[in-house]
Short mmCIF file of C-alpha atoms (C1' of nucleotides) in Angstrom, two decimals:
data_model
loop_
_atom_site.label_atom_id
_atom_site.label_comp_id
_atom_site.label_asym_id
_atom_site.label_seq_id
_atom_site.Cartn_x
_atom_site.Cartn_y
_atom_site.Cartn_z
CA MET A 1 24.71 6.05 -36.14
CA GLU A 2 22.21 4.24 -38.22
CA LEU A 3 18.41 5.18 -37.93
CA GLN A 4 17.41 1.69 -36.38
CA GLU A 5 20.21 1.98 -33.82
CA ALA A 6 19.05 5.46 -32.86
CA LYS A 7 15.36 4.41 -32.60
CA ASP A 8 16.29 1.37 -30.46
CA LYS A 9 18.48 3.56 -28.26
CA PHE A 10 15.67 5.95 -27.65
CA ILE A 11 13.09 3.34 -27.10
CA HIS A 12 15.35 1.64 -24.51
CA THR A 13 16.19 4.89 -22.65
CA TRP A 14 12.62 5.98 -22.62
CA GLY A 15 11.50 2.58 -21.12
CA THR A 16 14.30 2.75 -18.56
CA LEU A 17 13.29 6.25 -17.45
CA ALA A 18 9.78 5.37 -17.23
CA THR A 19 10.46 2.39 -14.59
CA GLN A 20 12.13 4.92 -12.43
CA TRP A 21 9.10 7.03 -12.42
CA GLY A 22 6.84 4.26 -11.59
CA ILE A 23 5.45 3.75 -15.21
CA ASN A 24 5.46 0.38 -16.82
CA ARG A 25 8.33 -0.17 -19.05
CA THR A 26 6.46 -1.72 -21.97
CA MET A 27 3.91 1.13 -21.84
CA SER A 28 6.66 3.71 -22.44
CA GLN A 29 8.34 1.63 -25.06
CA ILE A 30 5.21 1.37 -27.06
CA HIS A 31 4.83 5.23 -26.70
CA ALA A 32 8.44 5.76 -27.89
CA LEU A 33 7.97 3.43 -30.87
CA LEU A 34 4.68 5.29 -31.89
CA LEU A 35 6.34 8.75 -31.40
CA LEU A 36 9.12 7.75 -33.72
CA ALA A 37 6.94 5.98 -36.16
CA PRO A 38 6.34 7.86 -39.31
CA GLU A 39 2.89 6.21 -39.89
CA ALA A 40 0.30 4.50 -37.65
CA LEU A 41 1.11 1.05 -36.42
CA ASN A 42 -1.15 -2.08 -35.58
CA ALA A 43 -0.87 -4.59 -32.80
CA ASP A 44 0.94 -7.07 -34.97
CA GLN A 45 3.59 -4.48 -36.01
CA ILE A 46 4.22 -3.65 -32.30
CA MET A 47 4.16 -7.14 -31.14
CA ALA A 48 6.91 -7.96 -33.90
CA GLU A 49 8.81 -4.69 -33.20
CA LEU A 50 9.16 -4.97 -29.42
CA GLN A 51 9.09 -8.86 -29.09
CA ILE A 52 6.01 -8.88 -26.82
CA SER A 53 2.90 -10.77 -26.60
CA ARG A 54 -0.52 -9.58 -28.05
CA GLY A 55 -2.11 -9.48 -24.56
CA ASN A 56 0.71 -6.96 -23.36
CA VAL A 57 0.33 -4.80 -26.43
CA ASN A 58 -3.35 -4.61 -26.03
CA MET A 59 -3.28 -3.88 -22.41
CA ASN A 60 -0.69 -1.10 -22.78
CA LEU A 61 -2.30 0.45 -25.84
CA ARG A 62 -5.53 0.88 -23.85
CA ASP A 63 -3.55 2.56 -20.93
CA LEU A 64 -1.78 4.84 -23.42
CA MET A 65 -5.12 5.93 -24.78
CA SER A 66 -6.46 6.48 -21.31
CA TRP A 67 -3.61 8.64 -20.62
CA GLY A 68 -4.36 10.60 -23.79
CA LEU A 69 -0.97 9.97 -25.34
CA ILE A 70 -2.11 7.86 -28.26
CA PHE A 71 -5.15 7.53 -30.52
CA LYS A 72 -6.78 4.79 -32.41
CA GLN A 73 -6.82 5.41 -36.17
CA LEU A 74 -9.06 3.41 -38.52
CA LEU A 75 -7.81 3.09 -42.01
CA PRO A 76 -10.17 2.77 -44.78
CA GLY A 77 -10.30 -0.78 -46.13
CA GLU A 78 -8.41 -2.19 -43.22
CA ARG A 79 -10.07 -4.16 -40.27
CA LYS A 80 -7.18 -3.93 -38.02
CA GLU A 81 -6.93 -1.10 -35.70
CA TYR A 82 -4.00 1.45 -36.11
CA PHE A 83 -2.43 3.68 -33.44
CA VAL A 84 -0.76 6.95 -33.78
CA ALA A 85 1.04 8.99 -31.07
CA GLU A 86 0.39 12.54 -30.16
CA LYS A 87 3.40 14.16 -31.55
CA ASP A 88 3.38 17.71 -30.22
CA ILE A 89 5.74 17.21 -27.25
CA TRP A 90 4.18 20.10 -25.26
CA LYS A 91 0.91 18.43 -25.56
CA VAL A 92 2.44 15.32 -24.49
CA ALA A 93 4.12 16.84 -21.42
CA ARG A 94 0.90 18.73 -20.50
CA GLN A 95 -1.08 15.54 -20.77
CA ILE A 96 1.27 13.65 -18.47
CA ALA A 97 1.32 16.32 -16.01
CA LYS A 98 -2.42 16.61 -16.00
CA GLU A 99 -2.94 12.67 -15.61
CA ARG A 100 -0.37 12.44 -12.91
CA ARG A 101 -1.80 15.36 -10.93
CA ARG A 102 -5.31 13.78 -11.30
CA ARG A 103 -4.08 10.28 -10.09
CA GLU A 104 -1.44 11.28 -7.49
CA ILE A 105 -1.31 14.78 -6.24
CA GLU A 106 -5.24 15.07 -5.72
CA PRO A 107 -5.43 11.89 -3.45
CA ILE A 108 -2.59 13.16 -1.28
CA LYS A 109 -4.18 16.55 -0.97
CA GLY A 110 -7.36 14.85 0.21
CA THR A 111 -5.55 12.95 3.04
CA MET A 112 -3.57 16.19 4.28
CA GLU A 113 -6.82 18.00 4.42
CA GLU A 114 -8.58 15.39 6.23
CA ILE A 115 -5.91 15.39 8.93
CA GLN A 116 -5.82 19.00 9.18
CA ASN A 117 -9.66 19.11 9.84
CA GLU A 118 -9.86 16.30 12.21
CA LEU A 119 -6.70 16.55 14.43
CA VAL A 120 -7.33 18.88 17.26
CA PRO A 121 -4.08 20.64 18.31
CA ASP A 122 -4.52 20.29 22.01
CA THR A 123 -1.06 19.05 22.78
CA GLU A 124 2.43 20.47 21.88
CA GLU A 125 3.11 17.24 19.76
CA LYS A 126 -0.15 17.44 17.96
CA LYS A 127 0.88 21.04 17.18
CA GLU A 128 4.16 20.01 15.66
CA VAL A 129 2.55 17.19 13.52
CA LEU A 130 0.03 19.74 12.15
CA LYS A 131 2.80 22.16 11.42
CA ILE A 132 4.68 19.74 9.33
CA ILE A 133 1.58 18.58 7.54
CA GLN A 134 0.67 22.12 6.80
CA GLU A 135 3.98 22.81 5.39
CA ILE A 136 3.60 19.74 3.02
CA SER A 137 0.16 20.93 1.98
CA GLN A 138 1.80 24.30 1.14
CA VAL A 139 4.61 22.92 -1.03
CA THR A 140 2.21 20.40 -2.71
CA ASN A 141 -0.39 23.17 -3.39
CA PHE A 142 2.53 25.40 -4.71
CA ALA A 143 3.90 22.71 -7.06
CA ASP A 144 0.41 21.94 -8.13
CA SER A 145 -0.65 25.37 -8.98
CA THR A 146 2.64 26.12 -10.65
CA VAL A 147 2.40 23.17 -12.91
CA ASP A 148 -1.20 24.21 -13.69
CA SER A 149 -0.26 27.84 -14.35
CA LEU A 150 2.63 26.76 -16.79
CA LEU A 151 0.34 24.47 -18.51
CA LYS A 152 -2.25 26.97 -18.96
CA SER A 153 -0.10 29.64 -20.05
CA LYS A 154 1.49 27.29 -22.73
CA GLU A 155 -2.14 26.37 -23.82
CA SER A 156 -2.99 29.89 -24.25
CA TRP A 157 0.22 30.58 -26.06
CA LEU A 158 -0.63 27.78 -28.39
CA ILE A 159 -4.33 29.06 -28.68
CA SER A 160 -3.03 32.70 -29.42
CA SER A 161 -0.42 31.29 -32.08
CA PHE A 162 -3.42 29.59 -33.69
CA LEU A 163 -5.77 32.58 -33.78
CA LYS A 164 -2.94 34.55 -35.32
CA LEU A 165 -2.90 32.01 -38.17
CA PHE A 166 -6.29 33.57 -39.00
CA ASN A 167 -5.45 37.11 -38.71
CA HIS A 168 -3.15 37.04 -41.69
CA MET B 1 -8.80 11.86 15.21
CA GLU B 2 -6.15 10.88 17.80
CA LEU B 3 -2.35 11.67 17.26
CA GLN B 4 -1.45 8.03 16.52
CA GLU B 5 -4.16 7.74 13.89
CA ALA B 6 -3.05 10.87 12.15
CA LYS B 7 0.50 9.76 12.10
CA ASP B 8 -0.32 6.29 10.85
CA LYS B 9 -2.53 7.83 7.99
CA PHE B 10 0.04 10.14 6.99
CA ILE B 11 2.85 7.48 6.95
CA HIS B 12 0.70 5.06 4.94
CA THR B 13 -0.26 7.74 2.31
CA TRP B 14 3.16 8.88 1.96
CA GLY B 15 4.30 5.28 1.43
CA THR B 16 1.72 4.70 -1.15
CA LEU B 17 2.40 7.90 -2.92
CA ALA B 18 6.07 7.12 -3.01
CA THR B 19 5.50 3.62 -4.71
CA GLN B 20 3.61 5.43 -7.61
CA TRP B 21 6.82 7.47 -8.12
CA GLY B 22 9.14 4.74 -8.24
CA ILE B 23 10.43 5.19 -4.66
CA ASN B 24 10.76 2.21 -2.32
CA ARG B 25 7.73 2.11 0.25
CA THR B 26 9.64 1.54 3.25
CA MET B 27 11.99 4.22 2.49
CA SER B 28 9.28 6.85 2.41
CA GLN B 29 7.52 5.49 5.41
CA ILE B 30 10.87 5.89 7.61
CA HIS B 31 11.01 9.35 6.15
CA ALA B 32 7.49 10.01 7.11
CA LEU B 33 8.11 8.63 10.63
CA LEU B 34 11.10 10.74 11.14
CA LEU B 35 9.43 13.95 9.69
CA LEU B 36 6.86 13.58 12.33
CA ALA B 37 8.94 12.36 15.19
CA PRO B 38 9.53 15.00 17.86
CA GLU B 39 13.07 13.63 18.51
CA ALA B 40 15.67 11.45 16.86
CA LEU B 41 15.04 7.73 16.52
CA ASN B 42 17.39 4.82 16.52
CA ALA B 43 17.17 1.61 14.45
CA ASP B 44 15.35 -0.21 17.07
CA GLN B 45 12.72 2.18 17.50
CA ILE B 46 11.97 2.30 13.80
CA MET B 47 12.00 -1.55 13.44
CA ALA B 48 9.31 -1.58 16.26
CA GLU B 49 7.25 1.29 15.03
CA LEU B 50 7.09 0.08 11.37
CA GLN B 51 7.34 -3.64 12.04
CA ILE B 52 10.30 -4.22 9.75
CA SER B 53 13.63 -6.06 9.94
CA ARG B 54 16.76 -4.58 11.04
CA GLY B 55 18.42 -5.12 7.50
CA ASN B 56 15.67 -3.26 5.92
CA VAL B 57 15.72 -0.27 8.35
CA ASN B 58 19.55 -0.02 7.90
CA MET B 59 19.46 -0.14 4.02
CA ASN B 60 16.78 2.49 3.80
CA LEU B 61 18.22 4.77 6.41
CA ARG B 62 21.50 4.73 4.28
CA ASP B 63 19.51 5.50 1.20
CA LEU B 64 17.61 8.47 2.96
CA MET B 65 21.00 9.72 3.98
CA SER B 66 22.44 9.50 0.41
CA TRP B 67 19.31 11.60 -0.69
CA GLY B 68 20.25 14.13 1.84
CA LEU B 69 16.76 13.78 3.65
CA ILE B 70 18.00 12.55 6.85
CA PHE B 71 20.94 12.99 9.08
CA LYS B 72 22.76 10.78 11.71
CA GLN B 73 22.73 12.17 15.09
CA LEU B 74 25.15 11.05 17.82
CA LEU B 75 23.67 11.46 21.17
CA PRO B 76 26.20 11.95 24.13
CA GLY B 77 26.36 8.77 26.31
CA GLU B 78 24.61 6.80 23.72
CA ARG B 79 26.26 4.04 21.66
CA LYS B 80 23.31 3.69 19.34
CA GLU B 81 23.04 5.79 16.24
CA TYR B 82 20.03 8.38 16.03
CA PHE B 83 18.60 9.82 13.02
CA VAL B 84 16.58 13.02 12.28
CA ALA B 85 14.80 14.30 9.22
CA GLU B 86 15.41 17.55 7.59
CA LYS B 87 12.22 19.39 8.68
CA ASP B 88 12.25 22.38 6.54
CA ILE B 89 9.93 21.10 3.88
CA TRP B 90 10.96 23.59 1.20
CA LYS B 91 14.54 22.05 1.61
CA VAL B 92 13.07 18.67 1.51
CA ALA B 93 11.41 19.54 -1.83
CA ARG B 94 14.51 21.00 -3.25
CA GLN B 95 16.70 18.23 -2.28
CA ILE B 96 14.40 15.52 -3.82
CA ALA B 97 14.08 17.55 -7.12
CA LYS B 98 18.00 17.82 -7.02
CA GLU B 99 18.60 14.17 -6.55
CA ARG B 100 15.82 13.12 -9.11
CA ARG B 101 17.25 15.46 -11.67
CA ARG B 102 20.99 13.99 -11.03
CA ARG B 103 19.86 10.39 -11.23
CA GLU B 104 17.09 10.61 -13.97
CA ILE B 105 17.03 13.75 -16.00
CA GLU B 106 20.75 13.96 -16.60
CA PRO B 107 21.23 10.44 -18.15
CA ILE B 108 18.30 11.02 -20.63
CA LYS B 109 19.79 14.35 -21.50
CA GLY B 110 22.87 12.39 -22.38
CA THR B 111 21.22 9.85 -24.59
CA MET B 112 19.39 12.65 -26.41
CA GLU B 113 22.60 14.59 -27.14
CA GLU B 114 24.43 11.48 -28.16
CA ILE B 115 21.71 10.73 -30.86
CA GLN B 116 21.52 14.29 -32.04
CA ASN B 117 25.30 14.38 -32.43
CA GLU B 118 25.66 11.03 -34.16
CA LEU B 119 22.62 10.60 -36.30
CA VAL B 120 23.13 12.31 -39.76
CA PRO B 121 19.85 13.61 -41.09
CA ASP B 122 20.31 12.36 -44.61
CA THR B 123 16.82 10.85 -44.99
CA GLU B 124 13.43 12.34 -44.56
CA GLU B 125 12.72 9.67 -41.74
CA LYS B 126 15.90 10.32 -39.93
CA LYS B 127 14.97 14.12 -40.00
CA GLU B 128 11.63 13.40 -38.67
CA VAL B 129 13.17 11.40 -35.67
CA LEU B 130 15.74 14.05 -35.02
CA LYS B 131 12.92 16.57 -34.84
CA ILE B 132 11.10 14.59 -32.07
CA ILE B 133 14.20 14.19 -30.13
CA GLN B 134 15.04 17.72 -30.31
CA GLU B 135 11.76 18.54 -29.08
CA ILE B 136 11.99 16.25 -26.13
CA SER B 137 15.25 17.81 -25.36
CA GLN B 138 13.56 21.26 -25.33
CA VAL B 139 10.71 20.13 -23.00
CA THR B 140 13.24 18.47 -20.84
CA ASN B 141 15.55 21.33 -20.49
CA PHE B 142 12.43 23.60 -19.88
CA ALA B 143 11.03 21.38 -17.12
CA ASP B 144 14.41 21.07 -15.55
CA SER B 145 15.34 24.68 -15.51
CA THR B 146 11.87 25.63 -14.37
CA VAL B 147 11.89 23.40 -11.28
CA ASP B 148 15.41 24.39 -10.64
CA SER B 149 14.65 28.28 -10.49
CA LEU B 150 11.40 27.75 -8.72
CA LEU B 151 12.77 25.64 -5.87
CA LYS B 152 16.00 27.93 -5.36
CA SER B 153 14.15 30.09 -2.75
CA LYS B 154 11.25 30.31 -0.76
CA GLU B 155 10.46 33.48 -2.51
CA SER B 156 9.18 31.44 -5.40
CA TRP B 157 6.08 31.15 -3.19
CA LEU B 158 5.46 34.68 -4.24
CA ILE B 159 5.89 33.91 -7.94
CA SER B 160 3.21 31.45 -7.86
CA SER B 161 0.78 33.78 -6.20
CA PHE B 162 1.80 36.15 -8.85
CA LEU B 163 1.19 33.76 -11.74
CA LYS B 164 -2.26 33.03 -10.25
CA LEU B 165 -3.21 36.71 -10.56
CA PHE B 166 -2.72 36.46 -14.28
CA ASN B 167 -4.61 33.33 -14.69
CA HIS B 168 -7.91 34.73 -13.28
"C1'" DT C 1 -27.02 -15.86 -40.08
"C1'" DT C 2 -22.27 -17.96 -40.36
"C1'" DG C 3 -17.73 -17.79 -39.88
"C1'" DA C 4 -13.36 -15.65 -40.34
"C1'" DA C 5 -10.66 -11.71 -38.62
"C1'" DT C 6 -9.63 -9.11 -34.76
"C1'" DT C 7 -9.77 -7.51 -30.02
"C1'" DT C 8 -10.12 -8.49 -25.10
"C1'" DT C 9 -9.83 -10.95 -20.96
"C1'" DC C 10 -7.57 -13.25 -17.26
"C1'" DA C 11 -5.40 -17.24 -14.80
"C1'" DA C 12 -1.07 -18.97 -14.60
"C1'" DA C 13 3.83 -18.27 -15.35
"C1'" DA C 14 7.91 -15.39 -15.49
"C1'" DT C 15 10.35 -11.73 -13.79
"C1'" DA C 16 11.64 -8.12 -10.77
"C1'" DT C 17 11.68 -6.01 -6.23
"C1'" DT C 18 11.75 -5.85 -1.50
"C1'" DC C 19 12.40 -7.95 2.89
"C1'" DT C 20 14.27 -10.91 6.25
"C1'" DG C 21 17.51 -12.55 9.45
"C1'" DA C 22 21.64 -14.66 10.77
"C1'" DA C 23 26.39 -14.19 10.24
"C1'" DA C 24 30.27 -11.27 9.58
"C1'" DG C 25 32.07 -6.85 10.58
"C1'" DT C 26 33.23 -2.64 13.58
"C1'" DA C 27 33.65 -0.09 17.45
"C1'" DT C 28 33.72 0.69 22.48
"C1'" DT C 29 34.16 -0.83 27.12
"C1'" DT C 30 35.93 -3.55 30.76
"C1'" DA D 1 42.37 -9.11 24.64
"C1'" DA D 2 38.08 -10.57 25.51
"C1'" DA D 3 33.30 -9.49 25.93
"C1'" DT D 4 29.67 -6.50 24.71
"C1'" DA D 5 27.06 -3.43 21.87
"C1'" DC D 6 25.92 -2.15 17.65
"C1'" DT D 7 25.95 -1.81 12.33
"C1'" DT D 8 26.36 -3.90 7.93
"C1'" DT D 9 25.90 -7.26 4.53
"C1'" DC D 10 23.85 -10.44 1.48
"C1'" DA D 11 21.79 -15.12 0.02
"C1'" DG D 12 17.69 -16.85 0.12
"C1'" DA D 13 12.46 -16.02 0.95
"C1'" DA D 14 8.54 -13.37 0.33
"C1'" DT D 15 6.09 -10.29 -2.25
"C1'" DA D 16 4.48 -7.54 -6.01
"C1'" DT D 17 4.49 -6.61 -10.72
"C1'" DT D 18 4.46 -7.84 -15.42
"C1'" DT D 19 3.86 -10.83 -19.27
"C1'" DT D 20 2.11 -14.73 -21.70
"C1'" DG D 21 -1.10 -17.08 -24.52
"C1'" DA D 22 -5.03 -19.53 -25.23
"C1'" DA D 23 -10.14 -18.98 -24.85
"C1'" DA D 24 -14.02 -16.04 -24.91
"C1'" DA D 25 -15.94 -11.89 -26.75
"C1'" DT D 26 -16.73 -8.90 -30.47
"C1'" DT D 27 -16.78 -7.14 -35.16
"C1'" DC D 28 -17.64 -7.26 -39.85
"C1'" DA D 29 -18.18 -9.15 -44.65
"C1'" DA D 30 -20.38 -12.17 -47.29
#
DNA sequence: TTGAATTTTCAAAATATTCTGAAAGTATTT
DNA sequence: AAATACTTTCAGAATATTTTGAAAATTCAA
């Protein structure tokens, strides 16, 4: 397999996967492209590489920055803005988990709590409904706090590795 | 809050969340409706409740069955088919995780392995690309096996309480 | 300043996804 | 075997999402 073929295959697979997860295809393709790029790229290069419009590139670059997955890089003597991806994949995973939790898990927790606080269990059916909702809350909280713990332990693992560097 | 209002709010929130996760809105609304229903429902009842067409109901009921989230129930003396949701929420979570892994994680693993097997690291850039791809494989495998082991039993609830202890 | 280079915005177009409903298919009863 | 009850299919319609590209805004050098 040649380099370009491998890159294309990766970018394509990444984009397809993203679609299934409710993430815009172009956004993930740009992300994949930057992950594999040996140096920072500018908008024109991304346009050319993925054959997409300037507006589309701009929009998705901003989205990726808001997810904390890529960063602007200003090269000396260049007016164009360049972009690099965070290449530490653990950080990437952590960042994605953090963002999705903020954007998706937290709102559903809110609704569940609202119903639990305001629905009075004065009939059998209301009790049943509350039971289901409570169980969903439990699973959600469990998933949430598990992800949280794992991310925190990875973080502290990274920090401790980092600190060790200075103890040598 | 009244029962119907609570149900509607839950069904609506569930549908919205699903959209963000790349799952069809109607499918999750039917799932939510059946989760809260005290007894099995038939196609006509679902059509009336959610104001959607027969074709749509039929299609999504079959999808939900293929996910293992609902089951057909034949009531004696009834010609219509009735449907009930799996109400053990831990089973539901496990089932969803299992299906998503089968449909989404496994294909990406395949592509990653293919590239790793066939891209010869004879240049610096190829080595870099392979490094990224290997790291993604690692994270994917980690996430995959973590979810797997966590969902395998209700006892995992204990583990999470346990983990929390160490993060305080 | 001015103007060229670059980025951002956003209405309209293109594309993708979901939904409808009537027709075809299947099963059951009479 | 015909009528009835119900389920499934799928082409076209409706809806939602994404993309384009040209105009407006911004930035920066001269």
